[in-house]
Short mmCIF file of C-alpha atoms and ligand atoms in Angstrom, two decimals:
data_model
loop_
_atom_site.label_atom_id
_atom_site.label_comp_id
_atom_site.label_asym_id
_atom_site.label_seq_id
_atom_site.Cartn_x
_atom_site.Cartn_y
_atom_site.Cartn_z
CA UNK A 13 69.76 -34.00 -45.68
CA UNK A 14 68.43 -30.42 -44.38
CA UNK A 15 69.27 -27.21 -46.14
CA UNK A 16 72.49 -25.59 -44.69
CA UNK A 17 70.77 -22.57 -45.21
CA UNK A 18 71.69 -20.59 -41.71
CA UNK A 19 68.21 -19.10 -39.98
CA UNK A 20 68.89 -15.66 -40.88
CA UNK A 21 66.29 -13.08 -40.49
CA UNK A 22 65.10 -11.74 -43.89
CA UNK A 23 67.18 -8.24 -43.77
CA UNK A 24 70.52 -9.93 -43.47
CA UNK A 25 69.44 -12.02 -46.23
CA UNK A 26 71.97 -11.42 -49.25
CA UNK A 27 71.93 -12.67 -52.57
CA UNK A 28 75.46 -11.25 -53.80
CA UNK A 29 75.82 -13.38 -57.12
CA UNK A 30 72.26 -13.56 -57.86
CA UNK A 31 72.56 -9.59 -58.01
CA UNK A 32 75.05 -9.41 -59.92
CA UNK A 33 73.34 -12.12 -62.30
CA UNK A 34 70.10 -9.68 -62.24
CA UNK A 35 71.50 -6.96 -62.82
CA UNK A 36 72.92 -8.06 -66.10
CA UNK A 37 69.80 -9.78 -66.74
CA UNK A 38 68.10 -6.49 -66.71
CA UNK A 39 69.82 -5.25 -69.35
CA UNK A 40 69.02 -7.73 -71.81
CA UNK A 41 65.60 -9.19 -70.52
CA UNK A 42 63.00 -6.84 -69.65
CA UNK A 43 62.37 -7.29 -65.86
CA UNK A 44 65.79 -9.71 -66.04
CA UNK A 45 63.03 -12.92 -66.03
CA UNK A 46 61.27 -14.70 -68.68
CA UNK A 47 58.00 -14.78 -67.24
CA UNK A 48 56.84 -12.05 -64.54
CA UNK A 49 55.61 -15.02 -62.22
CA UNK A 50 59.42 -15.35 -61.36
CA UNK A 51 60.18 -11.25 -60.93
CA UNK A 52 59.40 -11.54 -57.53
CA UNK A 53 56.97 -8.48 -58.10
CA UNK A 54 54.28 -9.60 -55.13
CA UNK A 55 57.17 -9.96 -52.67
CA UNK A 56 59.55 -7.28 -52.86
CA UNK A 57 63.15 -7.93 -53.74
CA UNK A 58 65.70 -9.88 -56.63
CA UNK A 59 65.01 -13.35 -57.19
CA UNK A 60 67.57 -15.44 -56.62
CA UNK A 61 69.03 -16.97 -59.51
CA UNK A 62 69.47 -21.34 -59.77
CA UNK A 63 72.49 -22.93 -60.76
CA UNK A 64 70.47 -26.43 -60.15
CA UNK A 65 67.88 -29.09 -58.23
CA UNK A 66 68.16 -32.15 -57.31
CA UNK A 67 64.97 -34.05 -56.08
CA UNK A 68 62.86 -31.40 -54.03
CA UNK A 69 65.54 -29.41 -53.81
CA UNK A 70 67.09 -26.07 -55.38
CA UNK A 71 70.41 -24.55 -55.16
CA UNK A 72 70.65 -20.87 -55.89
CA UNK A 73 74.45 -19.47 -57.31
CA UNK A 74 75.18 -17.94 -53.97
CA UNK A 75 75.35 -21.79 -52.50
CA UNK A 76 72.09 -21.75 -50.60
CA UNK A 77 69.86 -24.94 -50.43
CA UNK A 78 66.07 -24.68 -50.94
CA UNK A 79 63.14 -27.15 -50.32
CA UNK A 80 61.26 -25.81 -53.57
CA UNK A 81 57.55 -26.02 -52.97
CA UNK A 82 57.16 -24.51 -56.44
CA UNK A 83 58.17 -27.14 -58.59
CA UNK A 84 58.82 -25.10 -61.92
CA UNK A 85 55.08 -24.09 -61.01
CA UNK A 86 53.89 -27.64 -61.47
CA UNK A 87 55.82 -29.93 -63.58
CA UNK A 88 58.04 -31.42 -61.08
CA UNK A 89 55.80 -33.36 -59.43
CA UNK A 90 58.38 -36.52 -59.22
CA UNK A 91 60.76 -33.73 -57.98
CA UNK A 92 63.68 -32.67 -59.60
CA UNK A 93 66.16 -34.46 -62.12
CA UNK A 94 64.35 -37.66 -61.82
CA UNK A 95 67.04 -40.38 -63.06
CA UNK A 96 64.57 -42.05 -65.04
CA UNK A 97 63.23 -38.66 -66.93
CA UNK A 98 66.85 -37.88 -67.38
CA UNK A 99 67.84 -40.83 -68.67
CA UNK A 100 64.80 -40.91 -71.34
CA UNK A 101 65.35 -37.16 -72.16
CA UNK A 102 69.34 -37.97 -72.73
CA UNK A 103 68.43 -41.12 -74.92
CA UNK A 104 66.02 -39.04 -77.04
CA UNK A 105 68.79 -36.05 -78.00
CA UNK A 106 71.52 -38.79 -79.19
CA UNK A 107 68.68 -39.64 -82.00
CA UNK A 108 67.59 -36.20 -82.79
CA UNK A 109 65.65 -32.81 -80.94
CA UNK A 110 63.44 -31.94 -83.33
CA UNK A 111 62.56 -33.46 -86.98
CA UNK A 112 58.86 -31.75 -87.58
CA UNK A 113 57.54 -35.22 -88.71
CA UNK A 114 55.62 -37.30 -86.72
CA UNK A 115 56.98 -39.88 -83.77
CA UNK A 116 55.73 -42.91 -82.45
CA UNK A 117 56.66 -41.75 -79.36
CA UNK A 118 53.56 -38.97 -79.65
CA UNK A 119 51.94 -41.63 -80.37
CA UNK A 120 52.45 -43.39 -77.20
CA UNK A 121 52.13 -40.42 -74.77
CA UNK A 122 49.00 -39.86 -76.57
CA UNK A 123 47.83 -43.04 -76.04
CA UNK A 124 48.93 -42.46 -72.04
CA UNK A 125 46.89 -39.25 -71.88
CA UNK A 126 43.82 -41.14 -73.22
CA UNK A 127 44.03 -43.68 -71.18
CA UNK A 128 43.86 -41.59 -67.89
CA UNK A 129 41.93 -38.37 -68.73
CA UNK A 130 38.22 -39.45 -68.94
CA UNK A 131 37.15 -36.33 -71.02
CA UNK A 132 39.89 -37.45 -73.63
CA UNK A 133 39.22 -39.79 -77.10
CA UNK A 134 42.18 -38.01 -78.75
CA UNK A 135 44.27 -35.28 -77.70
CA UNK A 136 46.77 -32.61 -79.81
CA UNK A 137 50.26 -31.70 -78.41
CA UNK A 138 51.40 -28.17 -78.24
CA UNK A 139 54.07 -26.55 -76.58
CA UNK A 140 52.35 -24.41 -73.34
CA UNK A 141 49.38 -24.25 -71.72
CA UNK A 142 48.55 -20.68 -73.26
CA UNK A 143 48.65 -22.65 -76.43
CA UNK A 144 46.02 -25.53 -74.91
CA UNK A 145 43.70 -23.49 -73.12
CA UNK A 146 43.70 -20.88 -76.61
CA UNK A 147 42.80 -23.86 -78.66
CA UNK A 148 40.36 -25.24 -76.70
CA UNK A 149 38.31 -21.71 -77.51
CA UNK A 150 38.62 -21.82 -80.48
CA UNK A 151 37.28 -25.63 -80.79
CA UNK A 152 34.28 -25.01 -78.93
CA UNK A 153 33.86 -21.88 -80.67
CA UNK A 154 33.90 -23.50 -83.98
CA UNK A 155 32.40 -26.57 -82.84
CA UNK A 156 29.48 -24.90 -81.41
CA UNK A 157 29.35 -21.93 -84.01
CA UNK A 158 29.11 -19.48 -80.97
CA UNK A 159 31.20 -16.48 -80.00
CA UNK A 160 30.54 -15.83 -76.26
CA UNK A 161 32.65 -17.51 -73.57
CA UNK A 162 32.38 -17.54 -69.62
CA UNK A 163 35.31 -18.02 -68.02
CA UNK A 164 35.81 -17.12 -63.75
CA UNK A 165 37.14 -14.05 -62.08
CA UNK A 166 40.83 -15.00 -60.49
CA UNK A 167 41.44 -17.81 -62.94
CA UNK A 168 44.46 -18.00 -65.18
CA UNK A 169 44.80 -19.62 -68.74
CA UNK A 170 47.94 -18.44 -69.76
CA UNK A 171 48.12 -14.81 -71.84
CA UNK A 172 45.37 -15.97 -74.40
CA UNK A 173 44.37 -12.55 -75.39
CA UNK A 174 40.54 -13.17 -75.08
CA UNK A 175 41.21 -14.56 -71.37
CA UNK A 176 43.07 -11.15 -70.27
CA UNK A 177 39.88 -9.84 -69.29
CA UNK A 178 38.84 -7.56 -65.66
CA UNK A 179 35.16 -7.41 -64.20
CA UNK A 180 33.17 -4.93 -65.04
CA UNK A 181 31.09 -3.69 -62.45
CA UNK A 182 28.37 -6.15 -62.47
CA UNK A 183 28.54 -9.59 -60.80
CA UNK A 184 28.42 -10.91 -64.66
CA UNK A 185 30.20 -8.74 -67.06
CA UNK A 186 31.39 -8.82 -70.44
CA UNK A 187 35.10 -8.74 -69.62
CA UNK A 188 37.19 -5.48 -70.62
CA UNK A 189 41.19 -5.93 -71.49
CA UNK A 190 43.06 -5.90 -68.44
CA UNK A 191 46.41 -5.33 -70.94
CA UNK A 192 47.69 -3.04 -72.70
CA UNK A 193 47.80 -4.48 -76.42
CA UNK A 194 44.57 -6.79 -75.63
CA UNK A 195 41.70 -5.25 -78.03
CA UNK A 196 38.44 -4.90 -76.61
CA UNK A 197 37.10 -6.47 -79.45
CA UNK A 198 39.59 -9.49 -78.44
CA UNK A 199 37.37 -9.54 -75.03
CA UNK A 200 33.83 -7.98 -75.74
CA UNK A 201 33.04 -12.09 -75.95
CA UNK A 202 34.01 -13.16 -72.48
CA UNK A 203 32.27 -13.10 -69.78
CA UNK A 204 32.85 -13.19 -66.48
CA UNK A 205 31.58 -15.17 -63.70
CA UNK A 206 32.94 -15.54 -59.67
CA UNK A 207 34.23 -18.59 -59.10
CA UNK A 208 32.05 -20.91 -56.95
CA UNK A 209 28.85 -18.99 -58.07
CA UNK A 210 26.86 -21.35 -60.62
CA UNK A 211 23.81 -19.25 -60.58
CA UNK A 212 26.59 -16.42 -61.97
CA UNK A 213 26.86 -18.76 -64.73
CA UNK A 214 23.30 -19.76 -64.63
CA UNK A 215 22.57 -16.20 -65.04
CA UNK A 216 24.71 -15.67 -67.82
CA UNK A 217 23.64 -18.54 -70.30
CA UNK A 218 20.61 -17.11 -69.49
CA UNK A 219 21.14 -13.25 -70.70
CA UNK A 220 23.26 -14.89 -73.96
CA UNK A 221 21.08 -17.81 -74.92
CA UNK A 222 22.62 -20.27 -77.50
CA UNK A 223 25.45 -17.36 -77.71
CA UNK A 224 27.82 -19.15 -74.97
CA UNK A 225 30.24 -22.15 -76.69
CA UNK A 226 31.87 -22.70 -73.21
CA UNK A 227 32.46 -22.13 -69.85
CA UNK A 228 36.00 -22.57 -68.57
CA UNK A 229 37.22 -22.97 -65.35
CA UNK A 230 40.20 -24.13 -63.36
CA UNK A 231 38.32 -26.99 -61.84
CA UNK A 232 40.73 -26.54 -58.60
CA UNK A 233 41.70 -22.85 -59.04
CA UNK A 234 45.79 -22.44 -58.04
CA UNK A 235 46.39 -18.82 -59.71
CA UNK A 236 44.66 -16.74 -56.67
CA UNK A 237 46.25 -19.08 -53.92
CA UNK A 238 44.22 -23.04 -53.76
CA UNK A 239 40.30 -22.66 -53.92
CA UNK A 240 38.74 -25.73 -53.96
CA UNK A 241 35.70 -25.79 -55.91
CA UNK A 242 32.94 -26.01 -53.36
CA UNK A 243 30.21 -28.99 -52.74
CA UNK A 244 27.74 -29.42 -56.06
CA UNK A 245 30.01 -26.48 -57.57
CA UNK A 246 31.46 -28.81 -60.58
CA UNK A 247 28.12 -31.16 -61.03
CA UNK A 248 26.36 -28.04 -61.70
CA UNK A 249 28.20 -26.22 -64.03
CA UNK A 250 27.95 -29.77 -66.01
CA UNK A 251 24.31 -29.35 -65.84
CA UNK A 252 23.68 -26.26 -66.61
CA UNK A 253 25.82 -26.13 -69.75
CA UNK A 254 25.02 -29.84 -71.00
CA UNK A 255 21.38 -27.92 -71.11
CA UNK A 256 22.50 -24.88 -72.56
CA UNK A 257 24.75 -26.77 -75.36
CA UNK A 258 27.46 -24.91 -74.36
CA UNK A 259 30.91 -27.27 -73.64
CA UNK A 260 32.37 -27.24 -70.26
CA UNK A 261 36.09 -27.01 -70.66
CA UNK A 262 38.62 -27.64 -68.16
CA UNK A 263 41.55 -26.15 -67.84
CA UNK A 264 43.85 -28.79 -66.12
CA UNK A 265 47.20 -27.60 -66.82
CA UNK A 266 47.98 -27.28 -63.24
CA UNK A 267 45.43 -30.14 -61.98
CA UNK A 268 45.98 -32.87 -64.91
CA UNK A 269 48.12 -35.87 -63.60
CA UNK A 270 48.44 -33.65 -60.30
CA UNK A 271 45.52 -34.45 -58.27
CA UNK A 272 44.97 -37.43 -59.70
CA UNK A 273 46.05 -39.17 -62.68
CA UNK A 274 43.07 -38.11 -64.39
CA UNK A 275 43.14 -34.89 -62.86
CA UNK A 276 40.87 -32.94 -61.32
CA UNK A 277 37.81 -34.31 -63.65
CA UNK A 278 38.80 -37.84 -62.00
CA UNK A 279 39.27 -36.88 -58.37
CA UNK A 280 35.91 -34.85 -58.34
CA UNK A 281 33.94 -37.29 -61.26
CA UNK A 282 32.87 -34.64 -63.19
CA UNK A 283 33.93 -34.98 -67.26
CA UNK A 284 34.10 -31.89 -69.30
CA UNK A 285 33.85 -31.55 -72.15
CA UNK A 286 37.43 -30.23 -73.39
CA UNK A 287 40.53 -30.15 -71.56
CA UNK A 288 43.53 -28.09 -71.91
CA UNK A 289 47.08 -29.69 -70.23
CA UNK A 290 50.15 -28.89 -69.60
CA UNK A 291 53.40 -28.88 -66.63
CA UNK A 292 53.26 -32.68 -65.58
CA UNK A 293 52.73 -33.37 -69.36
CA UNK A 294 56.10 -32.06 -70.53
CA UNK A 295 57.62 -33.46 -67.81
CA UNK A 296 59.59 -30.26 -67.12
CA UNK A 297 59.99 -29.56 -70.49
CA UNK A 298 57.58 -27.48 -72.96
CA UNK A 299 54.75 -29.38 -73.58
CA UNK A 300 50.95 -29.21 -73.09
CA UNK A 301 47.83 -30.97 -74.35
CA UNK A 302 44.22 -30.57 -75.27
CA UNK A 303 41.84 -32.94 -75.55
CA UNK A 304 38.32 -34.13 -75.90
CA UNK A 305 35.71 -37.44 -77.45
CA UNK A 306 36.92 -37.68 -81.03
CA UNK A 307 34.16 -36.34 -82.62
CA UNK A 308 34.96 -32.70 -81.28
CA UNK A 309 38.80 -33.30 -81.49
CA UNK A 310 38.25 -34.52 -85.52
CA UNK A 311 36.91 -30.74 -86.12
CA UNK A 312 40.46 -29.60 -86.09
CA UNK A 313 43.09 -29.57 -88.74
CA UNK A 314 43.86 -31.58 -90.80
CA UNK A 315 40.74 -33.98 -90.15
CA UNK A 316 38.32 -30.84 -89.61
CA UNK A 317 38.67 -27.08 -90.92
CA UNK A 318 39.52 -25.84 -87.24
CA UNK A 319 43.44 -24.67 -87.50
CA UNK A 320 46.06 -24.74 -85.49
CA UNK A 321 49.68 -25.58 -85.65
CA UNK A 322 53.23 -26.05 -84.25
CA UNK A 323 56.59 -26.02 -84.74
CA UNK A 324 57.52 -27.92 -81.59
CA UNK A 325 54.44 -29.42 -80.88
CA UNK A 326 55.23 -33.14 -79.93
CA UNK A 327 58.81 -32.31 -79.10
CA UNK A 328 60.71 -35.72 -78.96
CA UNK A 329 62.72 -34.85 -76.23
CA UNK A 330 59.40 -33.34 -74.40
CA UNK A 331 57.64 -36.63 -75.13
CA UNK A 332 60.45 -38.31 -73.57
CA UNK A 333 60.26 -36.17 -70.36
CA UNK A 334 56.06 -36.30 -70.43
CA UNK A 335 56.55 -40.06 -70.79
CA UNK A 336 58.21 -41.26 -68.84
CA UNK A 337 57.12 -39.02 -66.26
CA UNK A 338 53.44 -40.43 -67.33
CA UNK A 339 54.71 -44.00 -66.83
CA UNK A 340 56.16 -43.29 -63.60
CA UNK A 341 52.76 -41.79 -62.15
CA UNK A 342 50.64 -44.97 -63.47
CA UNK A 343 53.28 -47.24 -62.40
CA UNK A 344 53.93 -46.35 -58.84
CA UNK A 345 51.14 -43.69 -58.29
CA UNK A 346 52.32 -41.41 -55.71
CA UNK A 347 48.95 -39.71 -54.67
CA UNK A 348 47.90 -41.35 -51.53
CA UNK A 349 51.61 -40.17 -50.73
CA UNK A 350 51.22 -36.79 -52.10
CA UNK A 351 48.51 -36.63 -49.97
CA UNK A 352 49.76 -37.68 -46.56
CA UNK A 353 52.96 -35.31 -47.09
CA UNK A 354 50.39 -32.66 -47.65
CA UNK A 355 47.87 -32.85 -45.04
CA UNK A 356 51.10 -33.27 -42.67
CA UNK A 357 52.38 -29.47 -44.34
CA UNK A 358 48.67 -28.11 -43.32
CA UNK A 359 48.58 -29.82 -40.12
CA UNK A 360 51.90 -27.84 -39.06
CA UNK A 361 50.76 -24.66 -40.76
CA UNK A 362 47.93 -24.28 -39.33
CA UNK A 363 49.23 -24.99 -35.97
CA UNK A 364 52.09 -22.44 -36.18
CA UNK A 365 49.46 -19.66 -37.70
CA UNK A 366 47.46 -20.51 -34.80
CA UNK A 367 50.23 -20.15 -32.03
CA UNK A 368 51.39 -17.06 -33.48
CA UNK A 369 47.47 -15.66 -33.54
CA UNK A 370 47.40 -14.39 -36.87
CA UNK A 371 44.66 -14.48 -39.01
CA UNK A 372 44.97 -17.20 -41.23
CA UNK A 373 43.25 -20.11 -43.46
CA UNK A 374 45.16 -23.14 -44.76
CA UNK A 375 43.68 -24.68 -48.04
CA UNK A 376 44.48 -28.03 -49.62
CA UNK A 377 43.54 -30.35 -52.24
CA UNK A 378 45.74 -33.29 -52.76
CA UNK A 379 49.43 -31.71 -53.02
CA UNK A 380 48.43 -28.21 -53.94
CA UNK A 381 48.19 -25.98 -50.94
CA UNK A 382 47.69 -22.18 -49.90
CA UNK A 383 48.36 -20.65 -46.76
CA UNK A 384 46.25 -17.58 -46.64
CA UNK A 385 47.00 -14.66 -44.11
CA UNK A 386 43.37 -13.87 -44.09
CA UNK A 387 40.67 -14.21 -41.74
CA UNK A 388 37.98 -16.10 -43.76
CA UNK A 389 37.95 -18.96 -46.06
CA UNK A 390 38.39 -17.96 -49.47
CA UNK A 391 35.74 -19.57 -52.29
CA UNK A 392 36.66 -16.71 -54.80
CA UNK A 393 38.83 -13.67 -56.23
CA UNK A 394 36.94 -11.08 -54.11
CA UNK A 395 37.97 -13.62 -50.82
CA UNK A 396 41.18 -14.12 -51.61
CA UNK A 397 41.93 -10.50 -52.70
CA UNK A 398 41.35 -9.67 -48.98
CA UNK A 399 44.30 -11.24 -48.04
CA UNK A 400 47.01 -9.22 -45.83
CA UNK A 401 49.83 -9.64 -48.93
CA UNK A 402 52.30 -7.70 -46.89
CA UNK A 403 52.45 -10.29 -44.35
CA UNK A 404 52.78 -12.72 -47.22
CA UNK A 405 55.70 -10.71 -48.23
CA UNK A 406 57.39 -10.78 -44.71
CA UNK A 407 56.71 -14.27 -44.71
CA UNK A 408 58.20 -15.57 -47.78
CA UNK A 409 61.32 -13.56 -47.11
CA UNK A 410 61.70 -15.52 -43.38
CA UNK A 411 60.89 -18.85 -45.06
CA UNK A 412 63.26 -18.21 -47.71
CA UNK A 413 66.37 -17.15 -45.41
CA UNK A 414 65.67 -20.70 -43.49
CA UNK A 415 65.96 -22.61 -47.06
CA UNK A 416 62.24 -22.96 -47.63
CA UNK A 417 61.20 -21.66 -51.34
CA UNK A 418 57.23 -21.18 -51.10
CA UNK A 419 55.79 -19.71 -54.78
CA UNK A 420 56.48 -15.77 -54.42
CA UNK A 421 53.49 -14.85 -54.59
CA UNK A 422 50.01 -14.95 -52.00
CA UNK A 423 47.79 -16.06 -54.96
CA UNK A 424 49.29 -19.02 -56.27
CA UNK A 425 49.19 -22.87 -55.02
CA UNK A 426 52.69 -24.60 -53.40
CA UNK A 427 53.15 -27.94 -54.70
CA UNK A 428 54.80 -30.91 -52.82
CA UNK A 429 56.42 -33.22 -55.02
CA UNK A 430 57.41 -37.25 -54.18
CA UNK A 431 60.58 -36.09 -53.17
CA UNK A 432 59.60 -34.28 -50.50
CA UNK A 433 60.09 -36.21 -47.13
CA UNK A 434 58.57 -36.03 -43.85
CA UNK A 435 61.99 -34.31 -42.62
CA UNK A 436 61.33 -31.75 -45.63
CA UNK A 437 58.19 -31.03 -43.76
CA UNK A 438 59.02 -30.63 -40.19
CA UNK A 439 61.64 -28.20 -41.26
CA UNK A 440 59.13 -26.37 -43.49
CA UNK A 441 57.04 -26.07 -40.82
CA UNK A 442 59.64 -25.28 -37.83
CA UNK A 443 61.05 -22.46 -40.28
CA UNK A 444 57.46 -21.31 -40.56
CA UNK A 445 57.18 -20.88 -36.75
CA UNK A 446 60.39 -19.09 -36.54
CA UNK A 447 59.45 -17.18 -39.16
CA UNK A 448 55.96 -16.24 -37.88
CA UNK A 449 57.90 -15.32 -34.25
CA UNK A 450 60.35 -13.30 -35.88
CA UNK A 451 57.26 -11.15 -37.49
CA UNK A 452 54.65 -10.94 -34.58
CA UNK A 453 57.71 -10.51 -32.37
P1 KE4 B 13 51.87 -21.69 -69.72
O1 KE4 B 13 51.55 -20.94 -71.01
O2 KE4 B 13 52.58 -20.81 -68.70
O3 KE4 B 13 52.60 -23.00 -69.97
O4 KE4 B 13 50.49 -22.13 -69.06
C1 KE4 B 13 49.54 -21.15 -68.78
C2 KE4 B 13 48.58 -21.69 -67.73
C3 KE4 B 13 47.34 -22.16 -68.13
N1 KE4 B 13 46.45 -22.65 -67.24
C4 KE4 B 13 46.75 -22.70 -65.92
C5 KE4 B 13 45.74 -23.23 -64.96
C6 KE4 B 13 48.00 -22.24 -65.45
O5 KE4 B 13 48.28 -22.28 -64.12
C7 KE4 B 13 48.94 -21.73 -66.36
C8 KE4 B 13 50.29 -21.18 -65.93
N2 KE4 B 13 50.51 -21.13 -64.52
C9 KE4 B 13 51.45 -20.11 -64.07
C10 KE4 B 13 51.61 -20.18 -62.54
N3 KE4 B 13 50.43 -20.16 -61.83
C11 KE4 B 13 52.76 -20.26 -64.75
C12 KE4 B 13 53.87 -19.44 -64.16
C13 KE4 B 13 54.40 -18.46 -65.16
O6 KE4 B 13 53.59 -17.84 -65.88
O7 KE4 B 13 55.63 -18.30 -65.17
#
């Protein structure tokens, strides 16, 4: 079944009830969304507001149909309101939400996660990736008994104060706050590196030697658009901090159970040495991960003298969710799938960019994908900033008015879930043409 969106040109686009809705969310919520991802801030315009999904598909309260290609930003990789994950999450609340004790069901997701994340002995629940990718500094940091961390221009890791960092002016610089609130003693530790640049990082264990306790990367980056890590990138960064004795830490909240089930670290064979987790985990509800060999994982309360806590953490009705969502990926992997459905999206997008001559690179890995308006291939922050986000802008408002709900935003990855179908794609890609025509005129 298609949308029954009508192919309306952006301008007559109108969102009556999700103005209304935003306008009274305004008043109460600053920016009338809970996270700024969702404010529609890099595209112009009110978001529209969701009375549901179904599958790959979301339905905004002024009746329009969506294929979502942002997937809560991740999570919904077995597409939305997955009987089975409903089902689990529904049996789960008739015994309880939340009873602060331990589970045997944490337990048994636990055992999951170490059974498909190489990098992972044992592995500590909390409730977003903020929290994972936090604690994983803090563990090598104590582990390690160093201060400085490296962590890559254009890369997100949640709003962990010491990761809110701009370059300096140097190609390696010891990262200023790029917050208000952020201290710069919260980021006169971190460094920063480009992406895909190991003689950056080279460079940088060098000028700090035995001062760096990790180097953390998105292993795939998805938070400036989908940058692959190039050829030898990954093997090398395991090299040169294995010999430094600094821990390579993955941040996989995006990637884990997405490009693989053992992530990114399985698809590419390169094991950190810590990995944060989160989205696919919770199974669209709040939960993330972090996770390492035992030995480093025992250094943290109350085995070692490394605290951190959580209300939440291990949710019973997020364990349920992550679970079974877990399960379902083991069971019936859907990667090869993924895949296919993918490299069919890029195939199309490519052609239509193409056809409608503008400037343009299509980047994939598995079911995470970016089209980029921009002329080059983009291996970094400084690439992808040269992107033409105006036409981005256009873009997303053409796709959306043809029921096609691409992440708002030129620097982050689309995700295709197994919902999607073929038919999803072919309209995706049809709507993209028209869209594209409408623009270039
Ligand atoms: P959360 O705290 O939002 O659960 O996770 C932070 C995080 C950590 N690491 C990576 C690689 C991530 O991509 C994220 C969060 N991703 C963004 C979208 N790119 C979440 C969207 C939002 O902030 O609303």
């Amino acid at each position: 079944m298609h949308p029954t969106t009508p192919a309306l040109s952006a301008p007559e686009y109108r969102l009556p009830e999700s103005h209304h809705a935003f306008v009274r969310a305004c008043r109460v919520i600053p920016g009338g969304v809970n996270s700024p991802a969702r404010a529609f801030g890099a595209v112009g315009g009110e978001p529209p507001f969701m009375a549901r999904a179904q599958g790959q598909y979301l339905y905004d309260i002024d009746g329009h149909q969506y294929i979502d290609y942002i997937g809560s930003w991740g999570p919904m990789i077995l597409g939305h309101a997955h009987p089975a994950v409903r089902a689990a999450v529904v049996e789960a609340l008739d015994l309880g939400s939340s009873f602060g004790a331990p589970t045997t069901r944490e337990v048994e997701i636990a055992e999951a996660v170490v059974a498909a994340v190489p990098s992972i002995e044992k592995v500590r629940f909390v409730s977003s990736g903020t929290e994972a990718a936090m604690s994983t500094i803090r563990v090598a940091r104590g582990v390690t008994g160093r201060n400085k961390i490296v962590k890559m221009a254009g890369h997100y890791h949640g709003h962990v104060d010491a990761l809110l960092v701009q370059a300096g002016s140097a190609a390696t610089t010891l990262g200023t706050p790029n917050s208000p609130g952020v201290t710069p003693g919260a980021t006169e530790d971190t460094i920063l590196c480009p992406f895909n640049d190991a003689e950056a990082v080279a460079d940088a264990l060098s000028r700090f030697p035995g001062q760096v306790a990790a180097v953390l990367l998105e292993p795939v980056a998805g938070n400036m658009g989908l940058v692959p890590p190039r050829p030898g990138y990954l093997e090398r960064l395991r090299e040169l901090t294995e010999k430094a004795g600094t821990l390579l830490v993955f941040d996989e909240v995006m990637t884990g159970f997405r490009l693989a089930l053992g992530g990114a670290q399985e698809r590419f064979g390169v094991t950190p040495d810590l990995t944060a987790l989160g989205k696919i985990i919770g199974g669209g509800l709040p939960a993330a991960a972090y996770g390492a060999r035992a030995g480093v994982m025992e250094s943290i309360s109350p085995v070692g003298p490394i605290f951190q806590a959580g209300t939440l953490s291990g949710n019973p009705l997020a364990m349920a969710a992550g679970l079974t969502t877990l399960r379902l990926l083991r069971d019936d992997p859907p990667y090869d799938r993924l895949d296919a459905l993918t490299a069919r999206l890029e195939d199309g997008l490519r052609r239509v960019a193409s056809d409608a001559r503008v400037p343009h690179v299509v980047q994939r890995v598995g079911s995470m994908i970016t089209l980029f308006f921009n002329p080059e291939e983009v291996h970094d922050y400084d690439d992808a900033r040269r992107s033409d986000t105006k036409l981005f802008a256009r873009f997303f408002w053409e796709l959306l008015a043809r029921g096609v709900y691409l992440p708002c935003s030129q620097f982050e990855a689309a995700f295709v879930s197994a919902a999607h179908t073929d038919a999803d794609i072919d309209h995706t890609i049809a709507a993209a043409n028209e869209a594209l025509k409408a623009i270039m005129g």
